[in-house]
């Protein structure tokens, strides 16, 4: 049967006008980018609001009224009254090393730890071997210090002296921790929306104990927090990671920051999941950039391409987007201690973590660099840096199984994850800064993931700036598709239907890309009621529609 074959399919002008003709947009991509970043500069969600904390939901470890610009706030309570610190409470609290319940084989572990740390503080770190002796007393289970020794061997005499002074200072932070954190710190357990706010000084004390590996072996369902792996010579990135971490400690020892950091788990109730197929919302305002980066987008909700165990391999051998972000903002590592593994309908927000370093390279080429704008970032009324990160884990699609990402259940999983990540607490939410979430080692399709995040941003009421990480061609492709969807007034529901129909069409035509399919499907299947489904199926099954090339289309007869 023919469906007006010569008219529809042999006419280059019709196909070109539908698929390829340039459209004059109200705003160019660059204008949209400036508009979005300007919105980011002028909006900030103050949440959690430390003046209105909800009991049993929001925990703050210091006296909010004592916040000042020139010194850290006072702990709450001022003196510890519960020396057990809920060490083994079934309710779930951090196992603080100085708890009187930290007992192993009948011995109070902190007596040993405290003695070793105080010796290093009083005697000074005159050589790296003295630091290693302390580490062995605090954590006798550590097998290798070759990475730490190798790092020190690469330093000049002056740099070595500075590094040893910093390590002695870290020991002093660890000794003082019990006077700075004076109450049990609740964990952010799965399936419960709650928050923990700590002063930056309290974060530094927790990090100091992580450096000396004094925490009990990690709990099931939590990431590691002890830094033993980066002391190990088998870790190819131990030298560079030590550079980031020691620089952080050097900065806080030089002048202790006076602000605070909030960690918040957000859970989407199952009855709040949108009916994506019925969503009539239009596409959000989107800009695509091949230059710039997520962390350099002030005022935006910044996406962390997270592992389900937040922090991923930051204290192991990982060095991709999440790990790099945690290395330049080490206070984020405290989340490894606080946060249980994420479920499919939950994310973790980190508000106010300060940036101490910059970097260049990626993965095995990662190198430390100084951060020129340190201490210049604006703060909110509670002393938090005006920076909010959302950690959201994408699903892993291993080689050989990557086509599984096109299944409806996996699209829904990623869409709902992005939605809960972008969901604001207030109206007029700030824009979201994101990129190739779940791609790279996680095997995600950039075209699919970009559209999933676009739909989630639309439903959450946020504008979006998408960084392609120097991929100019993808910037062009994504921008072209976005502008065509805008021109055709595509809705969230229409694009969603196109995405879930892609799997079947991709099986028929493996050369077909997500962008090609979505645009053809939206145009012929859902926005133009005069075109039959049969036409849509034929187009997406038998044509390789290029969004970027202007070519003739010659087709055989329909069967």
Coordinates of C-alpha atoms in Angstrom, one line a residue:
X1 CA 0.0 0.0 0.0
X2 CA 1.2 3.5 -0.8
X3 CA 0.6 6.5 1.4
X4 CA 0.9 9.4 -1.1
X5 CA 4.4 8.1 -1.8
X6 CA 5.6 10.6 -4.4
X7 CA 4.1 13.5 -2.5
X8 CA 5.4 12.7 0.9
X9 CA 8.5 10.7 0.4
X10 CA 10.1 11.8 -2.8
X11 CA 9.7 15.5 -2.1
X12 CA 12.9 16.8 -0.6
X13 CA 11.2 20.2 0.1
X14 CA 8.6 18.7 2.4
X15 CA 11.1 16.6 4.4
X16 CA 13.6 19.4 4.6
X17 CA 11.0 21.9 5.7
X18 CA 9.9 19.5 8.5
X19 CA 13.3 18.4 9.6
X20 CA 16.1 20.7 8.5
X21 CA 15.0 24.2 7.9
X22 CA 16.6 26.7 10.3
X23 CA 14.3 28.5 12.7
X24 CA 14.8 31.9 14.2
X25 CA 14.6 31.5 17.9
X26 CA 13.6 34.3 20.3
X27 CA 16.9 33.8 22.1
X28 CA 20.1 32.3 20.8
X29 CA 22.0 29.6 22.7
X30 CA 24.5 32.2 24.0
X31 CA 21.7 34.5 25.1
X32 CA 19.9 31.7 26.9
X33 CA 23.2 30.9 28.6
X34 CA 23.6 34.4 29.9
X35 CA 20.0 34.6 31.0
X36 CA 20.3 31.3 32.9
X37 CA 23.5 32.2 34.7
X38 CA 22.1 35.6 35.5
X39 CA 19.1 33.9 37.2
X40 CA 21.6 31.8 39.1
X41 CA 23.4 35.0 40.4
X42 CA 20.1 36.3 41.7
X43 CA 18.5 33.3 43.3
X44 CA 19.4 31.0 46.2
X45 CA 17.3 28.5 48.1
X46 CA 18.0 28.8 51.8
X47 CA 17.3 25.3 52.9
X48 CA 17.5 23.9 55.4
X49 CA 16.7 27.2 57.2
X50 CA 18.7 27.0 60.4
X51 CA 16.3 29.4 62.1
X52 CA 13.4 27.0 61.6
X53 CA 14.8 23.5 62.1
X54 CA 12.2 20.7 62.3
X55 CA 12.7 18.5 65.3
X56 CA 13.7 14.9 64.5
X57 CA 14.2 15.9 60.9
X58 CA 16.9 18.6 60.9
X59 CA 19.9 18.3 63.2
X60 CA 22.4 21.1 63.8
X61 CA 25.6 20.4 65.8
X62 CA 26.3 23.9 66.9
X63 CA 24.5 26.9 68.4
X64 CA 23.1 28.8 65.5
X65 CA 23.0 32.1 67.4
X66 CA 26.7 31.9 67.9
X67 CA 27.5 32.2 64.2
X68 CA 29.9 35.0 63.4
X69 CA 32.1 36.0 60.5
X70 CA 35.4 35.9 62.4
X71 CA 35.3 32.7 64.4
X72 CA 33.6 29.2 64.3
X73 CA 30.3 28.8 66.1
X74 CA 30.1 27.1 69.5
X75 CA 29.2 23.4 69.7
X76 CA 25.8 22.2 71.0
X77 CA 26.0 21.4 73.9
X78 CA 29.1 23.3 74.9
X79 CA 30.3 20.3 76.9
X80 CA 29.7 16.6 76.2
X81 CA 27.2 15.1 78.7
X82 CA 26.8 11.7 76.9
X83 CA 30.3 10.2 76.6
X84 CA 28.8 7.1 74.9
X85 CA 27.6 9.3 72.0
X86 CA 25.0 6.7 71.0
X87 CA 27.9 4.6 69.5
X88 CA 25.8 1.4 69.0
X89 CA 22.3 3.0 69.0
X90 CA 19.9 1.2 66.7
X91 CA 18.5 4.6 65.7
X92 CA 21.7 5.2 63.7
X93 CA 24.5 7.7 64.7
X94 CA 28.0 8.2 63.6
X95 CA 30.4 6.0 65.5
X96 CA 32.6 8.8 66.8
X97 CA 36.1 7.4 67.7
X98 CA 36.2 9.2 71.1
X99 CA 33.0 7.5 72.4
X100 CA 33.5 5.6 75.6
X101 CA 31.7 2.7 73.9
X102 CA 34.5 2.4 71.3
X103 CA 35.8 -0.9 72.8
X104 CA 37.7 -3.6 71.0
X105 CA 38.8 -6.8 72.8
X106 CA 38.1 -5.2 76.1
X107 CA 40.2 -2.1 75.5
X108 CA 38.9 1.4 75.1
X109 CA 40.3 2.2 71.6
X110 CA 40.4 5.9 72.1
X111 CA 42.9 5.7 74.9
X112 CA 45.3 4.3 72.4
X113 CA 44.3 6.7 69.7
X114 CA 44.5 9.8 71.9
X115 CA 47.9 8.9 73.3
X116 CA 49.3 8.4 69.8
X117 CA 47.9 11.7 68.5
X118 CA 49.0 13.7 71.5
X119 CA 52.5 12.4 71.1
X120 CA 52.7 13.6 67.5
X121 CA 51.3 17.0 68.5
X122 CA 53.8 17.4 71.4
X123 CA 56.8 16.0 69.8
X124 CA 56.1 17.3 66.3
X125 CA 56.3 15.5 63.0
X126 CA 60.1 15.7 62.6
X127 CA 60.0 13.1 59.8
X128 CA 57.4 11.1 57.9
X129 CA 58.3 8.0 59.9
X130 CA 56.9 9.7 63.0
X131 CA 53.6 10.2 61.3
X132 CA 53.6 6.6 60.1
X133 CA 54.2 5.4 63.7
X134 CA 51.1 7.4 64.8
X135 CA 49.0 6.0 61.9
X136 CA 50.0 2.4 62.8
X137 CA 49.0 3.0 66.4
X138 CA 45.6 4.5 65.4
X139 CA 45.0 1.9 62.6
X140 CA 47.2 -1.2 63.0
X141 CA 45.3 -2.8 60.2
X142 CA 46.9 -0.6 57.5
X143 CA 49.3 -2.7 55.4
X144 CA 51.1 -0.2 53.2
X145 CA 52.4 3.4 53.4
X146 CA 54.3 3.3 50.1
X147 CA 52.0 6.0 48.6
X148 CA 52.6 8.4 51.5
X149 CA 56.3 7.7 51.4
X150 CA 56.4 8.2 47.6
X151 CA 54.5 11.5 47.9
X152 CA 57.0 12.8 50.5
X153 CA 60.0 11.8 48.3
X154 CA 58.7 14.0 45.5
X155 CA 58.8 17.1 47.6
X156 CA 61.6 19.7 48.1
X157 CA 63.0 20.1 51.6
X158 CA 60.8 23.1 52.2
X159 CA 57.7 21.4 50.9
X160 CA 58.5 18.4 53.1
X161 CA 58.8 20.5 56.2
X162 CA 55.5 22.2 55.4
X163 CA 53.7 18.9 54.8
X164 CA 55.0 17.5 58.1
X165 CA 53.8 20.6 59.9
X166 CA 50.4 20.1 58.3
X167 CA 50.2 16.5 59.5
X168 CA 51.0 17.5 63.0
X169 CA 48.3 20.1 62.8
X170 CA 45.9 17.4 61.5
X171 CA 46.7 15.4 64.7
X172 CA 45.9 18.5 66.8
X173 CA 42.5 18.8 65.1
X174 CA 41.8 15.2 65.8
X175 CA 42.7 15.6 69.5
X176 CA 40.4 18.6 69.8
X177 CA 37.5 16.9 68.0
X178 CA 35.8 15.7 71.3
X179 CA 35.5 19.3 72.4
X180 CA 34.2 20.5 69.0
X181 CA 31.6 17.7 68.4
X182 CA 29.9 17.2 71.8
X183 CA 26.8 15.2 70.9
X184 CA 25.8 12.2 68.8
X185 CA 25.6 13.0 65.1
X186 CA 22.7 11.3 63.3
X187 CA 23.2 9.3 60.2
X188 CA 21.3 10.1 57.0
X189 CA 19.7 6.7 56.6
X190 CA 17.9 5.5 53.4
X191 CA 14.2 6.1 52.9
X192 CA 14.0 9.1 55.2
X193 CA 14.3 12.8 54.3
X194 CA 16.4 14.6 56.9
X195 CA 19.4 16.8 57.3
X196 CA 22.6 17.3 59.3
X197 CA 24.4 20.7 59.6
X198 CA 27.9 20.9 60.9
X199 CA 30.3 23.8 61.2
X200 CA 33.3 23.8 58.9
X201 CA 35.4 23.4 62.0
X202 CA 33.4 20.3 62.9
X203 CA 33.9 19.0 59.4
X204 CA 37.7 19.5 59.7
X205 CA 37.8 17.5 62.9
X206 CA 35.9 14.6 61.3
X207 CA 38.2 14.7 58.3
X208 CA 41.2 14.7 60.7
X209 CA 40.1 11.4 62.2
X210 CA 39.6 10.1 58.6
X211 CA 43.2 11.0 57.9
X212 CA 44.4 9.0 60.8
X213 CA 41.9 6.2 60.0
X214 CA 40.4 6.1 63.5
X215 CA 36.9 5.2 62.5
X216 CA 35.7 1.7 63.0
X217 CA 35.7 -0.4 59.8
X218 CA 33.0 1.0 57.6
X219 CA 29.4 0.1 58.1
X220 CA 27.5 -2.0 55.6
X221 CA 25.8 0.3 53.0
X222 CA 28.1 3.2 53.7
X223 CA 31.1 4.4 51.7
X224 CA 34.6 4.3 53.2
X225 CA 35.8 7.4 55.1
X226 CA 39.2 6.3 56.4
X227 CA 42.0 7.4 54.1
X228 CA 44.1 4.3 54.2
X229 CA 43.8 3.6 50.5
X230 CA 45.5 6.8 49.5
X231 CA 48.5 5.9 51.7
X232 CA 49.0 2.7 49.7
X233 CA 51.5 2.7 46.9
X234 CA 49.3 0.5 44.8
X235 CA 46.9 3.5 44.3
X236 CA 48.2 5.2 41.2
X237 CA 46.6 8.5 42.2
X238 CA 47.7 8.5 45.9
X239 CA 50.3 11.3 45.3
X240 CA 47.8 13.7 43.6
X241 CA 45.0 13.0 46.1
X242 CA 47.3 13.6 49.0
X243 CA 48.2 17.0 47.4
X244 CA 44.5 18.0 47.4
X245 CA 43.8 16.7 50.9
X246 CA 46.9 18.2 52.6
X247 CA 46.2 21.5 50.8
X248 CA 42.7 21.6 52.4
X249 CA 44.1 20.9 55.9
X250 CA 46.8 23.6 55.3
X251 CA 44.2 26.2 54.5
X252 CA 41.9 25.4 57.5
X253 CA 44.9 25.2 59.9
X254 CA 46.1 28.6 58.6
X255 CA 42.6 30.1 59.3
X256 CA 39.7 28.1 60.4
X257 CA 36.6 28.9 58.4
X258 CA 33.6 30.2 60.4
X259 CA 30.8 28.9 58.2
X260 CA 28.8 25.7 58.1
X261 CA 27.8 22.9 55.7
X262 CA 24.4 21.2 55.4
X263 CA 23.9 17.6 54.3
X264 CA 20.4 16.6 53.3
X265 CA 18.8 13.4 52.0
X266 CA 15.7 13.9 49.9
X267 CA 13.3 11.0 49.2
X268 CA 10.5 11.1 46.6
X269 CA 7.4 9.3 47.9
X270 CA 6.1 6.7 45.4
X271 CA 2.7 8.5 45.3
X272 CA 4.5 11.7 44.2
X273 CA 6.0 10.2 41.0
X274 CA 4.7 12.2 38.0
X275 CA 2.6 10.6 35.3
X276 CA 5.1 11.5 32.7
X277 CA 3.1 10.4 29.7
X278 CA 0.3 12.9 30.6
X279 CA 2.6 15.9 31.3
X280 CA 1.6 18.9 29.1
X281 CA 4.5 21.2 30.3
X282 CA 6.6 22.8 27.6
X283 CA 10.4 22.4 27.4
X284 CA 12.3 24.5 30.0
X285 CA 14.8 27.2 29.1
X286 CA 18.0 25.3 28.2
X287 CA 21.4 26.4 27.2
X288 CA 24.2 24.1 26.0
X289 CA 27.9 24.9 26.4
X290 CA 31.1 23.1 25.3
X291 CA 33.2 25.5 27.4
X292 CA 32.9 26.1 31.2
X293 CA 32.1 23.6 33.9
X294 CA 29.4 22.7 36.4
X295 CA 31.5 23.8 39.4
X296 CA 32.0 27.3 37.8
X297 CA 28.2 28.0 37.6
X298 CA 27.5 30.2 40.6
X299 CA 24.0 30.2 42.0
X300 CA 23.0 27.1 40.1
X301 CA 22.0 23.7 41.6
X302 CA 25.2 21.8 40.6
X303 CA 24.8 18.1 39.7
X304 CA 27.2 15.5 41.1
X305 CA 27.3 12.4 38.8
X306 CA 27.3 10.3 41.9
X307 CA 27.9 6.7 42.8
X308 CA 25.1 5.1 44.8
X309 CA 27.7 5.2 47.7
X310 CA 28.2 9.0 47.7
X311 CA 31.8 10.1 47.0
X312 CA 32.4 7.0 44.9
X313 CA 36.1 6.3 44.7
X314 CA 37.4 9.6 46.1
X315 CA 39.3 7.9 48.8
X316 CA 40.4 5.1 46.6
X317 CA 41.5 5.2 42.9
X318 CA 38.6 7.0 41.3
X319 CA 39.2 10.4 39.6
X320 CA 36.2 11.3 37.4
X321 CA 33.5 13.9 37.9
X322 CA 32.3 13.1 41.4
X323 CA 35.7 12.3 42.9
X324 CA 37.3 15.4 41.4
X325 CA 34.5 17.6 42.9
X326 CA 35.0 16.0 46.3
X327 CA 38.8 16.6 46.1
X328 CA 38.4 20.3 45.3
X329 CA 35.7 20.6 48.0
X330 CA 36.9 18.1 50.7
X331 CA 34.2 19.0 53.2
X332 CA 31.9 17.0 50.9
X333 CA 33.8 13.9 52.0
X334 CA 32.0 14.1 55.4
X335 CA 28.9 12.8 53.5
X336 CA 30.7 9.4 53.1
X337 CA 30.5 9.1 56.9
X338 CA 26.9 10.4 57.2
X339 CA 25.0 9.0 54.2
X340 CA 23.8 5.5 53.6
X341 CA 23.7 4.1 50.0
X342 CA 21.1 5.9 47.9
X343 CA 17.9 4.2 46.7
X344 CA 16.3 4.7 43.3
X345 CA 14.0 7.6 44.6
X346 CA 16.5 9.5 46.7
X347 CA 19.3 12.0 46.3
X348 CA 21.7 13.8 48.6
X349 CA 22.2 17.6 48.7
X350 CA 25.3 19.3 50.1
X351 CA 24.9 23.0 50.8
X352 CA 27.8 25.3 51.6
X353 CA 30.9 23.2 51.0
X354 CA 33.8 25.5 50.3
X355 CA 36.1 25.1 47.4
X356 CA 39.8 25.0 48.3
X357 CA 41.6 23.9 45.1
X358 CA 41.3 23.8 41.3
X359 CA 42.6 21.2 39.0
X360 CA 43.4 20.2 35.5
X361 CA 43.3 16.9 33.8
X362 CA 40.8 14.0 34.3
X363 CA 41.2 10.4 35.4
X364 CA 44.8 9.3 35.4
X365 CA 45.9 12.7 34.2
X366 CA 44.4 14.6 37.2
X367 CA 46.7 17.3 38.7
X368 CA 46.2 19.7 41.6
X369 CA 46.0 23.5 40.9
X370 CA 45.5 26.5 43.2
X371 CA 42.1 28.0 43.4
X372 CA 42.4 31.8 42.8
X373 CA 39.0 32.7 44.1
X374 CA 39.3 31.0 47.5
X375 CA 37.3 32.8 50.3
X376 CA 35.7 35.1 47.7
X377 CA 32.5 33.2 47.3
X378 CA 29.3 34.8 48.7
X379 CA 27.7 33.3 51.7
X380 CA 24.1 33.1 53.0
X381 CA 22.9 34.4 56.4
X382 CA 24.2 31.3 58.1
X383 CA 27.7 31.5 56.8
X384 CA 27.2 28.7 54.2
X385 CA 28.9 29.2 50.8
X386 CA 26.1 29.9 48.3
X387 CA 26.7 26.6 46.5
X388 CA 24.3 23.6 46.4
X389 CA 25.4 20.3 45.0
X390 CA 22.9 17.4 44.4
X391 CA 24.4 13.9 44.3
X392 CA 22.3 11.7 42.1
X393 CA 23.4 8.2 41.0
X394 CA 22.7 7.0 37.5
X395 CA 22.2 3.3 36.7
X396 CA 25.2 1.4 35.4
X397 CA 25.0 -0.2 32.0
X398 CA 27.9 -2.5 31.4
X399 CA 29.4 -3.2 27.9
X400 CA 27.2 -5.7 26.1
X401 CA 24.1 -4.7 28.0
X402 CA 24.0 -0.9 27.2
X403 CA 20.8 -1.2 25.1
X404 CA 19.0 -2.0 28.3
X405 CA 19.0 1.7 29.1
X406 CA 16.3 2.2 26.5
X407 CA 13.8 0.0 28.3
X408 CA 10.9 1.9 29.8
X409 CA 11.7 0.8 33.4
X410 CA 15.2 2.1 33.1
X411 CA 14.1 5.4 31.5
X412 CA 11.6 5.8 34.3
X413 CA 14.2 5.1 36.9
X414 CA 16.6 7.7 35.6
X415 CA 13.8 10.3 35.0
X416 CA 12.5 9.9 38.6
X417 CA 16.0 10.1 40.0
X418 CA 16.7 13.3 38.1
X419 CA 13.3 14.7 39.1
X420 CA 13.8 14.2 42.8
X421 CA 17.3 15.7 42.4
X422 CA 15.9 18.8 40.7
X423 CA 12.8 19.2 42.8
X424 CA 13.0 22.5 44.6
X425 CA 11.8 23.5 48.1
X426 CA 10.6 26.9 47.0
X427 CA 9.1 28.5 43.9
X428 CA 11.4 30.5 41.6
X429 CA 14.0 27.8 41.9
X430 CA 17.6 28.5 40.7
X431 CA 18.7 26.9 37.4
X432 CA 20.4 23.5 37.3
X433 CA 23.9 23.0 36.0
X434 CA 24.5 19.5 34.7
X435 CA 26.1 17.5 31.8
X436 CA 26.7 14.0 30.7
X437 CA 25.3 12.4 33.8
X438 CA 25.6 8.6 33.9
X439 CA 27.7 8.5 30.7
X440 CA 31.3 7.6 30.4
X441 CA 32.2 4.6 32.7
X442 CA 28.5 4.2 33.5
X443 CA 27.7 3.5 29.8
X444 CA 24.8 6.0 29.4
X445 CA 23.8 7.5 26.0
X446 CA 24.4 11.2 26.1
X447 CA 21.4 11.9 23.9
X448 CA 19.1 9.9 26.1
X449 CA 20.5 11.4 29.4
X450 CA 20.3 14.9 28.2
X451 CA 16.6 14.6 27.3
X452 CA 15.8 12.8 30.5
X453 CA 17.3 15.7 32.5
X454 CA 15.5 18.2 30.3
X455 CA 12.2 16.6 31.1
X456 CA 13.0 16.4 34.8
X457 CA 14.0 20.1 34.8
X458 CA 10.8 21.1 33.1
X459 CA 8.7 19.2 35.7
X460 CA 10.7 20.6 38.6
X461 CA 10.3 24.2 37.2
X462 CA 14.0 24.8 36.7
X463 CA 16.0 26.2 33.8
X464 CA 19.0 24.1 32.8
X465 CA 22.5 24.8 31.5
X466 CA 24.1 21.6 30.1
X467 CA 27.9 21.4 29.8
X468 CA 29.2 19.0 27.2
X469 CA 32.8 18.9 28.5
X470 CA 34.5 20.4 25.4
X471 CA 32.4 18.4 23.0
X472 CA 31.5 21.1 20.5
X473 CA 29.7 18.7 18.1
X474 CA 27.4 17.5 20.9
X475 CA 26.7 21.1 21.8
X476 CA 25.6 21.8 18.3
X477 CA 23.5 18.6 18.1
X478 CA 21.7 19.1 21.4
X479 CA 21.1 22.8 20.7
X480 CA 19.6 22.0 17.3
X481 CA 17.2 19.4 18.7
X482 CA 16.2 21.7 21.6
X483 CA 15.4 24.6 19.3
X484 CA 13.4 22.3 17.0
X485 CA 11.4 20.9 19.9
X486 CA 10.7 24.5 21.0
X487 CA 9.6 25.5 17.5
X488 CA 7.2 22.5 17.4
X489 CA 5.9 23.2 20.9
X490 CA 6.8 19.7 22.1
X491 CA 5.5 18.8 25.5
X492 CA 7.2 16.8 28.2
X493 CA 4.6 14.0 27.6
X494 CA 5.3 13.9 23.9
X495 CA 9.1 13.6 24.3
X496 CA 8.6 11.0 27.0
X497 CA 6.4 8.9 24.7
X498 CA 9.1 9.2 22.0
X499 CA 11.8 8.0 24.5
X500 CA 9.9 4.9 25.6
X501 CA 9.2 4.0 22.0
X502 CA 12.9 4.2 21.0
X503 CA 13.9 0.7 22.2
X504 CA 11.7 -1.1 19.6
X505 CA 12.7 1.2 16.7
X506 CA 16.4 0.9 17.7
X507 CA 16.2 -2.9 17.5
X508 CA 14.9 -2.5 13.9
X509 CA 17.5 0.1 13.0
X510 CA 20.6 0.1 15.2
X511 CA 21.9 3.2 13.3
X512 CA 19.0 5.3 14.6
X513 CA 20.0 7.8 17.3
X514 CA 17.8 9.0 20.2
X515 CA 17.7 12.5 18.8
X516 CA 16.7 11.4 15.3
X517 CA 14.0 9.2 16.7
X518 CA 12.6 11.7 19.1
X519 CA 12.3 14.5 16.6
X520 CA 10.7 12.4 13.9
X521 CA 8.4 10.9 16.5
X522 CA 7.3 14.2 17.9
X523 CA 6.7 15.7 14.5
X524 CA 4.9 12.9 12.8
X525 CA 3.4 11.0 15.7
X526 CA 2.2 13.3 18.3
X527 CA 2.2 17.0 17.2
X528 CA 0.5 16.5 13.8
X529 CA -2.7 14.7 14.3
X530 CA -3.1 14.3 10.5
X531 CA -0.2 11.9 10.2
X532 CA -0.9 8.2 10.9
X533 CA 1.1 6.1 13.4
X534 CA 2.0 3.9 10.4
X535 CA 3.9 6.8 8.9
X536 CA 5.8 7.4 12.1
X537 CA 6.7 3.7 12.4
X538 CA 7.9 3.7 8.8
X539 CA 9.9 6.9 9.1
X540 CA 11.7 5.8 12.3
X541 CA 12.2 2.2 11.2
X542 CA 13.5 2.6 7.6
X543 CA 15.0 6.1 7.4
X544 CA 18.2 7.3 8.9
X545 CA 17.2 10.8 9.7
X546 CA 20.1 13.1 10.2
X547 CA 19.5 16.3 12.2
X548 CA 22.8 17.8 11.2
X549 CA 23.1 17.1 7.4
X550 CA 21.0 18.4 4.5
X551 CA 20.7 15.4 2.3
X552 CA 18.3 13.9 -0.3
X553 CA 15.9 11.2 0.9
X554 CA 15.2 8.4 -1.6
X555 CA 12.8 5.7 -0.4
X556 CA 11.5 2.4 -1.6
X557 CA 7.8 1.8 -1.8
X558 CA 6.0 1.1 1.4
X559 CA 5.1 -2.6 1.6

